[in-house]
Every structure is written in structure tokens, then in C-alpha cells.
Coordinates of C-alpha atoms and ligand atoms in Angstrom, one line a residue:
M239 CA 0.0 0.0 0.0
L240 CA 1.2 3.5 -0.8
R241 CA 1.0 6.2 1.7
R242 CA -1.3 9.2 1.1
S243 CA 0.2 12.6 0.7
S244 CA -0.5 14.9 3.5
A245 CA -1.7 18.4 2.4
A246 CA 0.0 20.2 5.3
P247 CA 3.1 18.5 6.5
P248 CA 2.9 18.6 10.3
T249 CA 5.9 19.9 12.3
A250 CA 7.3 17.8 15.2
A251 CA 5.5 20.2 17.5
A252 CA 2.2 19.6 15.7
A253 CA 2.7 15.9 15.8
Y254 CA 3.4 16.1 19.5
G255 CA 0.2 18.1 19.9
G256 CA -1.9 15.3 18.4
H257 CA -1.9 15.8 14.6
V258 CA -1.3 12.3 13.4
N259 CA -1.3 10.8 9.9
D260 CA -3.7 7.9 9.5
T261 CA -0.8 5.4 9.8
T262 CA -1.0 2.3 12.1
V263 CA 2.7 1.7 12.1
A264 CA 5.2 3.4 14.4
V265 CA 9.0 3.2 14.5
I266 CA 10.8 4.0 17.8
V267 CA 14.4 4.9 17.0
V268 CA 16.4 4.6 20.2
A269 CA 19.3 7.0 20.1
A270 CA 19.9 7.9 23.8
G271 CA 23.0 5.9 24.4
S272 CA 26.3 7.5 25.1
G273 CA 28.4 5.2 22.9
T274 CA 31.0 4.4 25.6
R275 CA 32.7 1.7 23.4
L276 CA 32.9 4.1 20.5
G277 CA 34.8 6.5 22.7
H278 CA 33.7 9.6 20.7
P279 CA 33.1 12.9 22.5
E280 CA 29.6 13.1 21.0
P281 CA 26.8 10.7 22.0
K282 CA 26.9 7.9 19.4
A283 CA 23.8 9.0 17.5
L284 CA 25.2 12.4 17.0
V285 CA 28.6 11.3 15.8
P286 CA 29.2 12.6 12.2
L287 CA 28.7 10.0 9.4
G288 CA 29.2 11.1 5.8
D289 CA 27.9 14.6 5.7
D290 CA 25.2 13.7 8.2
T291 CA 25.1 12.1 11.7
V292 CA 24.5 8.4 12.6
L293 CA 21.0 9.3 13.7
G294 CA 20.4 11.3 10.5
V295 CA 21.4 8.4 8.3
A296 CA 19.2 6.0 10.3
L297 CA 16.2 8.4 10.0
D298 CA 16.6 8.6 6.2
A299 CA 15.9 4.9 6.0
V300 CA 12.9 5.2 8.3
L301 CA 11.6 8.1 6.3
G302 CA 12.2 6.0 3.1
M303 CA 9.6 3.4 4.2
R304 CA 6.9 2.9 1.6
E305 CA 4.1 3.7 4.0
A306 CA 4.8 6.7 6.3
P307 CA 5.2 5.6 9.9
F308 CA 4.7 7.6 13.0
V309 CA 8.3 8.1 14.3
V310 CA 9.5 8.5 17.9
V311 CA 13.2 9.4 18.3
V312 CA 14.5 8.7 21.8
A313 CA 17.4 11.1 22.3
P314 CA 20.0 11.9 24.9
T315 CA 18.4 14.1 27.6
D316 CA 20.9 16.9 27.2
R317 CA 20.6 17.0 23.4
L318 CA 16.8 17.1 23.0
E319 CA 16.5 20.5 21.4
D320 CA 19.4 19.8 19.1
V321 CA 17.9 16.5 17.9
R322 CA 14.4 18.1 17.6
A323 CA 15.9 20.9 15.4
R324 CA 17.7 18.4 13.2
S325 CA 14.8 16.0 12.8
A326 CA 11.9 18.3 12.3
A327 CA 12.7 19.6 8.8
R328 CA 13.6 16.1 7.6
A329 CA 10.3 14.7 8.9
A330 CA 8.3 17.6 7.5
A331 CA 9.9 17.2 4.1
A332 CA 8.8 13.5 4.0
S333 CA 5.3 14.3 5.5
V334 CA 6.0 12.2 8.5
D335 CA 4.9 12.8 12.0
L336 CA 7.9 12.7 14.3
V337 CA 8.3 13.3 18.0
V338 CA 11.5 13.5 20.0
V339 CA 11.6 12.4 23.7
A340 CA 14.3 12.0 26.3
G341 CA 15.8 8.5 26.9
G342 CA 16.5 6.6 30.1
S343 CA 19.6 5.1 31.6
T344 CA 19.2 1.8 29.8
R345 CA 18.1 0.9 26.3
Q346 CA 15.1 -0.8 27.8
E347 CA 14.1 2.3 29.7
S348 CA 14.6 4.4 26.5
V349 CA 12.3 2.1 24.5
S350 CA 9.7 2.3 27.2
R351 CA 9.8 6.1 27.1
G352 CA 9.3 5.9 23.4
L353 CA 6.3 3.5 23.8
A354 CA 4.7 6.1 26.0
E355 CA 4.5 8.5 23.1
L356 CA 2.5 6.3 20.7
P357 CA -0.8 7.6 19.4
R358 CA -3.9 5.5 20.0
A359 CA -4.2 4.4 16.4
I360 CA -0.8 2.6 16.3
E361 CA -1.1 -1.2 15.9
V362 CA 2.4 -2.3 14.9
V363 CA 5.6 -1.0 16.6
L364 CA 9.1 -1.3 15.2
V365 CA 12.0 -0.6 17.5
H366 CA 15.3 0.3 15.9
D367 CA 18.8 1.2 17.1
A368 CA 20.0 4.5 15.7
A369 CA 23.4 2.7 16.0
R370 CA 22.4 0.7 12.9
P371 CA 22.2 3.6 10.5
L372 CA 22.6 1.6 7.2
A373 CA 19.7 -0.8 7.8
P374 CA 17.8 -0.4 4.5
A375 CA 14.3 1.0 4.3
A376 CA 13.1 -2.3 2.7
V377 CA 13.9 -4.2 5.9
F378 CA 11.6 -1.8 7.8
D379 CA 8.9 -2.4 5.2
E380 CA 9.3 -6.2 5.4
V381 CA 9.3 -6.3 9.2
A382 CA 6.2 -4.1 9.4
A383 CA 4.4 -6.2 6.8
A384 CA 5.3 -9.5 8.5
V385 CA 4.1 -8.3 11.9
A386 CA 0.8 -7.2 10.3
A387 CA 0.4 -10.5 8.4
R388 CA 1.5 -12.9 11.2
G389 CA 0.5 -11.0 14.3
R390 CA 3.7 -12.1 16.0
G391 CA 7.0 -10.5 17.0
I392 CA 9.3 -10.3 13.9
V393 CA 13.1 -9.9 14.2
P394 CA 15.7 -9.7 11.4
G395 CA 18.6 -12.1 11.9
L396 CA 21.6 -13.3 10.1
P397 CA 23.2 -16.8 10.2
V398 CA 26.2 -16.9 12.4
V399 CA 29.2 -17.7 10.1
D400 CA 32.0 -17.9 12.7
T401 CA 32.5 -21.0 14.9
V402 CA 31.1 -20.1 18.3
K403 CA 32.5 -21.5 21.5
R404 CA 31.4 -21.2 25.1
V405 CA 34.4 -19.8 27.1
D406 CA 34.8 -19.6 30.9
G407 CA 35.9 -16.5 32.8
E408 CA 39.6 -17.6 32.6
G409 CA 39.5 -17.8 28.8
H410 CA 39.3 -21.7 28.6
V411 CA 37.1 -23.1 25.9
L412 CA 34.3 -25.1 27.4
E413 CA 32.5 -26.3 24.3
T414 CA 31.7 -25.5 20.6
V415 CA 28.1 -24.3 20.2
D416 CA 26.1 -25.7 17.2
R417 CA 25.9 -22.6 15.1
S418 CA 23.2 -24.0 12.8
E419 CA 20.8 -23.1 15.6
L420 CA 22.2 -19.6 16.1
A421 CA 21.3 -16.3 14.4
A422 CA 22.7 -12.8 15.1
M423 CA 19.8 -10.5 15.9
Q424 CA 19.4 -7.1 14.3
T425 CA 16.9 -4.3 14.4
P426 CA 14.3 -3.1 13.4
Q427 CA 12.4 -5.5 15.5
G428 CA 8.6 -5.4 15.1
F429 CA 5.7 -6.4 17.3
P430 CA 2.0 -6.0 17.6
R431 CA 1.6 -3.0 19.9
E432 CA -0.2 -4.7 22.7
V433 CA 2.4 -7.5 22.8
L434 CA 5.3 -5.1 23.2
E435 CA 3.5 -2.9 25.7
S436 CA 2.4 -5.7 27.9
A437 CA 6.0 -7.2 27.8
Y438 CA 7.4 -3.9 28.8
Q439 CA 4.8 -3.4 31.6
G440 CA 5.7 -6.8 33.1
A441 CA 9.5 -6.6 32.5
G442 CA 11.4 -8.0 35.5
A443 CA 15.0 -7.8 34.2
D444 CA 17.0 -5.7 31.8
F445 CA 17.4 -7.2 28.2
T446 CA 19.6 -6.0 25.4
D447 CA 16.9 -6.4 22.7
D448 CA 13.2 -6.3 22.5
A449 CA 12.8 -9.8 21.2
A450 CA 14.4 -11.2 24.4
L451 CA 12.1 -9.1 26.5
V452 CA 9.0 -10.2 24.6
A453 CA 10.2 -13.9 24.6
S454 CA 10.7 -13.7 28.4
A455 CA 7.0 -12.8 28.5
G456 CA 6.3 -16.1 26.7
V457 CA 5.3 -14.6 23.4
A458 CA 6.4 -16.2 20.1
V459 CA 8.9 -14.3 17.9
D460 CA 9.8 -15.2 14.3
V461 CA 13.1 -14.5 12.6
V462 CA 13.2 -13.1 9.0
P463 CA 16.4 -12.7 6.9
G464 CA 18.4 -9.7 8.1
D465 CA 20.6 -7.5 6.0
A466 CA 24.4 -7.2 6.4
R467 CA 24.1 -3.5 6.2
A468 CA 22.0 -3.4 9.4
F469 CA 25.2 -4.0 11.5
K470 CA 25.6 -2.0 14.7
I471 CA 28.2 0.6 15.2
T472 CA 29.8 -0.3 18.5
V473 CA 33.5 0.3 18.2
P474 CA 35.5 2.7 16.0
S475 CA 36.2 0.1 13.3
D476 CA 32.4 -0.2 12.8
L477 CA 32.2 3.6 12.3
H478 CA 34.9 3.3 9.6
R479 CA 33.0 0.5 7.9
A480 CA 29.9 2.6 7.9
E481 CA 31.7 5.6 6.5
H482 CA 33.1 3.4 3.7
L483 CA 29.8 1.8 2.8
L484 CA 28.1 5.2 2.8
A485 CA 30.7 6.7 0.6
E486 CA 30.2 3.8 -1.8
R487 CA 26.4 4.3 -1.7
V488 CA 26.9 8.0 -2.6
A489 CA 29.4 7.3 -5.3
S490 CA 27.2 4.8 -7.0
A491 CA 24.5 7.5 -6.9
A492 CA 22.0 5.1 -5.4
P493 CA 18.6 6.9 -5.5
D494 CA 17.6 8.6 -2.3
P495 CA 15.5 6.0 -0.6
A496 CA 12.9 8.7 0.3
A497 CA 12.7 10.0 -3.3
H498 CA 9.6 8.0 -4.2
R499 CA 8.0 9.4 -1.1
A500 CA 9.0 12.9 -1.9
H501 CA 7.1 12.6 -5.2
P502 CA 4.0 10.5 -4.1
A503 CA 2.3 11.3 -7.4
H504 CA 5.0 9.4 -9.2
A505 CA 4.8 6.4 -6.8
A506 CA 1.3 5.5 -7.9
V507 CA 2.3 4.7 -11.5
P508 CA 3.8 1.5 -12.9
R509 CA 7.6 1.5 -13.2
V510 CA 10.0 -0.3 -15.6
G511 CA 13.5 -1.6 -14.9
T512 CA 16.3 -3.1 -17.0
G513 CA 18.8 -5.8 -16.0
I514 CA 21.7 -7.3 -17.8
D515 CA 23.8 -10.3 -16.7
V516 CA 26.8 -12.0 -18.3
H517 CA 28.3 -15.3 -17.3
A518 CA 31.3 -17.1 -19.0
F519 CA 31.1 -20.8 -19.8
A520 CA 33.0 -22.8 -17.1
D521 CA 36.1 -24.9 -17.7
D522 CA 34.6 -27.7 -15.6
G523 CA 33.2 -30.0 -18.3
D524 CA 31.1 -32.0 -15.7
A525 CA 29.3 -29.2 -14.1
P526 CA 25.6 -28.8 -15.0
L527 CA 24.2 -25.9 -17.0
W528 CA 21.3 -24.0 -15.4
L529 CA 19.7 -21.3 -17.5
A530 CA 16.3 -19.7 -17.4
G531 CA 15.4 -21.8 -14.4
L532 CA 16.0 -25.0 -16.4
H533 CA 18.6 -27.7 -16.2
W534 CA 20.3 -28.4 -19.6
P535 CA 21.7 -31.9 -19.7
G536 CA 24.8 -32.2 -21.9
E537 CA 25.4 -28.5 -22.2
R538 CA 28.5 -26.7 -20.9
A539 CA 27.9 -24.9 -17.5
L540 CA 28.1 -21.2 -16.9
S541 CA 30.5 -20.2 -14.1
G542 CA 29.7 -17.9 -11.2
H543 CA 29.4 -17.6 -7.4
S544 CA 25.9 -19.0 -7.8
D545 CA 24.7 -21.4 -10.5
G546 CA 25.5 -18.8 -13.2
D547 CA 21.8 -18.5 -14.4
A548 CA 22.2 -15.2 -16.3
V549 CA 18.6 -15.2 -17.2
A550 CA 17.3 -15.4 -13.6
H551 CA 19.9 -12.8 -12.5
A552 CA 19.0 -10.3 -15.2
I553 CA 15.4 -10.6 -14.3
C554 CA 16.2 -10.0 -10.6
D555 CA 18.1 -6.8 -11.6
A556 CA 15.3 -5.6 -13.8
L557 CA 12.7 -6.2 -11.0
L558 CA 14.8 -4.5 -8.3
A559 CA 15.6 -1.6 -10.6
A560 CA 11.9 -1.2 -11.4
A561 CA 11.0 -1.1 -7.7
G562 CA 13.9 1.2 -6.9
L563 CA 15.3 -1.4 -4.5
G564 CA 18.9 -1.4 -5.8
D565 CA 20.4 -4.4 -7.5
I566 CA 21.2 -8.1 -7.0
G567 CA 24.8 -7.5 -5.9
G568 CA 23.6 -5.2 -3.1
M569 CA 20.9 -7.6 -2.0
F570 CA 22.7 -10.9 -2.3
G571 CA 26.5 -10.2 -1.8
T572 CA 28.9 -12.7 -3.4
A573 CA 30.5 -12.9 0.1
D574 CA 27.3 -14.4 1.5
P575 CA 27.8 -18.1 1.9
R576 CA 24.0 -18.7 1.8
F577 CA 24.0 -17.9 -1.9
S578 CA 27.1 -19.9 -2.9
G579 CA 25.9 -22.3 -5.7
A580 CA 22.3 -21.2 -5.2
H581 CA 19.9 -21.7 -8.1
G582 CA 18.5 -18.7 -9.9
E583 CA 15.0 -19.4 -8.6
V584 CA 16.3 -18.8 -5.0
F585 CA 17.3 -15.2 -6.0
L586 CA 14.2 -14.7 -8.0
A587 CA 11.8 -15.9 -5.3
E588 CA 13.6 -13.7 -2.7
T589 CA 13.5 -10.7 -5.1
V590 CA 9.8 -11.1 -5.7
R591 CA 9.3 -11.4 -1.9
R592 CA 11.2 -8.1 -1.3
L593 CA 9.2 -6.4 -4.0
E594 CA 5.9 -7.5 -2.5
A595 CA 7.1 -6.4 1.0
A596 CA 7.9 -3.0 -0.5
G597 CA 4.4 -2.7 -2.0
W598 CA 4.9 -3.8 -5.6
R599 CA 3.6 -6.6 -7.7
V600 CA 5.1 -7.7 -11.0
G601 CA 3.2 -6.8 -14.2
N602 CA 5.3 -8.7 -16.7
V603 CA 8.9 -9.5 -17.6
S604 CA 10.6 -9.9 -20.9
V605 CA 14.1 -11.4 -21.2
Q606 CA 16.3 -12.0 -24.2
V607 CA 19.3 -14.4 -24.2
V608 CA 22.2 -13.5 -26.3
G609 CA 24.5 -16.5 -27.2
N610 CA 25.1 -19.5 -29.4
R611 CA 24.2 -22.2 -26.9
P612 CA 22.0 -23.6 -25.5
K613 CA 19.4 -23.5 -28.3
L614 CA 16.5 -22.0 -26.4
A615 CA 13.7 -22.3 -28.9
P616 CA 12.8 -25.9 -28.3
R617 CA 12.4 -25.2 -24.5
R618 CA 11.1 -21.7 -24.6
A619 CA 7.6 -22.5 -23.4
E620 CA 9.0 -24.6 -20.6
A621 CA 11.4 -21.8 -19.5
E622 CA 8.6 -19.3 -19.6
A623 CA 6.3 -21.5 -17.5
V624 CA 9.0 -22.1 -14.9
L625 CA 10.0 -18.4 -14.7
A626 CA 6.4 -17.2 -14.6
G627 CA 5.7 -19.6 -11.8
I628 CA 8.4 -18.1 -9.7
V629 CA 7.7 -14.5 -10.6
G630 CA 3.9 -14.8 -10.4
A631 CA 3.5 -12.9 -13.7
P632 CA 4.0 -13.5 -17.4
V633 CA 7.6 -13.9 -18.5
S634 CA 8.5 -13.9 -22.2
V635 CA 11.8 -15.5 -23.2
A636 CA 13.5 -14.7 -26.5
A637 CA 17.0 -15.6 -27.8
T638 CA 19.4 -14.4 -30.4
T639 CA 22.9 -14.9 -31.6
T640 CA 25.4 -12.1 -32.6
D641 CA 26.4 -13.3 -36.0
G642 CA 29.7 -14.7 -34.7
L643 CA 30.7 -11.4 -33.2
G644 CA 32.0 -10.7 -29.7
F645 CA 32.3 -13.0 -26.8
T646 CA 28.9 -14.4 -27.3
G647 CA 29.6 -15.0 -31.0
R648 CA 32.8 -16.8 -30.0
G649 CA 30.9 -19.0 -27.6
E650 CA 32.7 -17.8 -24.6
G651 CA 29.6 -16.9 -22.6
V652 CA 26.0 -15.8 -22.4
T653 CA 24.4 -12.4 -21.9
A654 CA 20.8 -12.0 -20.7
I655 CA 18.9 -8.7 -20.9
A656 CA 15.6 -8.3 -19.1
T657 CA 13.0 -5.6 -18.8
A658 CA 10.4 -5.7 -16.0
L659 CA 7.2 -3.8 -15.3
V660 CA 6.1 -3.4 -11.7
V661 CA 2.9 -1.9 -10.5
P662 CA 1.9 -0.7 -7.0
A663 CA 0.2 -3.6 -5.2
G664 CA -3.5 -2.9 -5.0
E665 CA -3.5 -0.9 -8.3
Q666 CA -5.3 -2.4 -11.3
G667 CA -3.4 -2.8 -14.5
Ligands
CTP778 N1 20.3 3.3 23.8 C1 19.4 4.2 24.3 N2 19.4 4.4 25.6 C2 20.3 3.9 26.4 C3 21.2 3.0 25.9 C4 21.2 2.7 24.5 O1 18.5 4.7 23.5 N3 20.2 4.2 27.7 C5 20.3 3.0 22.3 C6 21.6 3.5 21.7 O2 21.5 4.9 21.4 C7 21.7 2.6 20.5 C8 21.0 1.3 20.9 O3 20.3 1.6 22.0 O4 21.1 3.2 19.3 C9 21.9 0.2 21.0 O5 22.8 0.4 22.1 P1 24.4 0.3 22.1 O6 24.9 0.0 20.8 O7 24.8 -0.4 23.3 O8 24.7 1.9 22.2 P2 25.3 2.7 23.5 O9 24.6 2.2 24.7 O10 25.2 4.1 23.1 O11 26.8 2.2 23.4 P3 27.7 1.7 24.6 O12 27.0 0.5 25.1 O13 29.0 1.4 23.9 O14 27.8 2.8 25.6
MG779 MG1 24.9 0.1 25.4

């Protein structure tokens, strides 16, 4: 669903006074910590990051959500006015209601002060650490959508890749913990409002995240895939990493995540995207070829971190581009072991899921394969059926050769070029 534009963007003061958009989703951004481990003179949320602050970058993601949330920023007590001044213009520009309140001495206390600010209409509450400024807007959208759909607590988590050991106080290893059952928790964590409120009301101990608090109250919490960019800035090297990633984001001129919100009239129209992928044929003569979601017995494999399915990957890029969600490299990094050797359909299904979470559905996809082999025509209908089944919309597959020219002409690899049309979910046509 797309948010409605607000005729008169409210100021923070107006929001505080009770003017509230018709949203049922709130995001509490906890930013009241001092950042002891970071060791910077400023409180962590106010430490410079790029040409902004840690909190500013975090807020940009929140303000980039597809549906405008109600936002509560929980700030250091002695910096309230400063944070209010910095946040108000941002929120007004995005037509978002935002209030700033003073935090407490623990994170839990800060969250509970944020909870006290929620308007009556709020049904879903996301709690986010300002210290995770690069968590993408799409993760907020997904968590909010999952809470609404499942009515349970939803936390983003990443598989633990390092071997984990239990160690005693003297540094002796006691045992290796089975990491297949472990996940590293991130924020934003989302909950039905009444679940979070009653867990906070009954809280006996201090917890480092909301999922732990809610779980201690005996309420079920589900994990959804997190995002490597949602890492927490804790020590100085984390800040350097964030600086680096932000500089890359600026250099690649990634669209402002809030841009579609700044022009709501444009957000209601269909959008197209283009994607291109190239894979070389592999040296390994025994490896199987996967292309267009099909296995091609007897054909030479394409090489790649995944299964090399250039058709599936080009479609992913076209879909992501159409929805303004970045590209396949940003979403499924080649460093991520979960996607090593993964089939194209894994990427496609996940891409479609992300699109849906961001409020889009696929209109149709057209993809053209450029290369000598395999001969697609005999299996075109099969490929179209498989891909359409994954994408949930018509997919046309075409193929061509390049008259012996270039790397495709020499049979060194395959190119796929895709165009996708996406339409706002709920819109006809
Ligand atoms: N937080 C908060 N109020 C507190 C403590 C923490 O709002 N009393 C927030 C932080 O601002 C941060 C998030 O909770 O966004 C996660 O906490 P953490 O990373 O531990 O931040 P700090 O407590 O600021 O850092 P440190 O523990 O190193 O002092
Ligand atoms: Mg802390």
C-alpha cells in the first residue's frame, strides 16, 4: 500500500500536539545511548557520518519506508533540542509525524519512554537502534508487513558464520556451540503493539533487545532474513566501515530511498526496470548448465558464485531496478555463503518477496538471451512457464545470436537482458 500525501506536513510540535497521519505503524528509534565503546566525544547517535550524523542516516531509512510511519526518536536528555531541530525539517519534508523524547539510563528504559508517546491508532511498533544507520528501508517495510500479516514478533537475523565457543571466565574453551541453531539479531524488531506494551509493563529484568524481553513474557517471535548493512556501530572500526559503505552508496548514486516518497504522485504509476547479466562458460566440463530456471543436460555450464543462471539474475536486476530497490549485488552479496551455488530461482523468489514487501507486484517480464548455446527455442515454453511460476506474472523468453561477433559469438559466454514492469500492489493494470 502506498501512503497518502499529506496536504499540510505537520511539524514535530504539531505531531506532539496530536496531529497524526492515518498510519497504524510506528518506529521507535532509540538514540539515547552515550556510545561508551565508540569513545567519541559526542553521544553515538550524534557522531558525524558522511555529511550527516549516525541518527540522520538512520532516520533517512525510516523516512524512506513505503508507508509513512509515526516516528519517535528517543534522544540523549541533554541534546533534546538539538535532535528536535535536526529531525523536524527532515520529517516535514517527508510528510512524516515525528516526536523526540528523552531517553533513560538503559536501552530498555529508552524504549519504554518511546512507547509512552505512541498515538492511539498505532497497531504495529518497530524498535530500531540508531546505531544501525545503514539498515535499508526495505527491511523496515518487510518487518512491518510481516508483523501485520502474522500477528507475532518479527526480528531480522543473520546466520552466524563464525564458529562459536562457550568460554569460561579464565579464557578456557568449554564447548563448541552448534551454530546452525544460532542467528545474530538485528533491528528493526517489530511487534504487535499490545504484545510489546504488555511485555514492557511486566519486564522483570534488563534485556539488550526487545525480542528477548518479549520472549521472556512467553510470546512467540519469528526470525526473518536480516541484512548485512544493518550491522551495529559499536567500536571505532564499525564507524569506519559505515563511512566506507556510505561513501560507496553516494558514489554509486543510489537513489535517495525517500525519493519516491518525496514525489508521491509518481509512486502510484507503474515503473519499468532493466537488468543485464553475463556469465562465462565454465572450464569444468562435468558441471551442469542452469539457465532460465531449467537444467540443460549435456550443455556446458556457466560459471559464477551461484549457479550462473544469467537469465534469472538479469530478471532480478530488472525487477529490483523497477521497484527502486537497488540491484542483485547489493541484495545478495557474493561474500554471503548462503547464496554460494544457489539456483537462480532462489534469488528470483527472494527478489519477488522483497518487491511484495515493498508494496509492488510484477506486471510482466521480458528477457532476451544472447548467445550461441544452448538452443532456447525448443524449450522456450518450458522456460517461460517455470519463470512465470516463480515471478507470479507472465515472463517472455527470447533468444538471439550475434552473427559470430564478440564473446557471445565466439561461444565464450552468455548475456541476458531483461525488462520488468512493476505496479503498486493494489492498483489495477
Ligand atoms: N540506547 C538508548 N538508551 C540507552 C542506551 C542505549 O537509547 N540508555 C540506544 C543506543 O543509542 C543505540 C541502541 O540503544 O542506538 C543500542 O545500544 P548500544 O549499541 O549499546 O549503544 P550505546 O549504549 O550508546 O553504546 P555503549 O554500550 O558502547 O555505551
Ligand atoms: Mg549500550
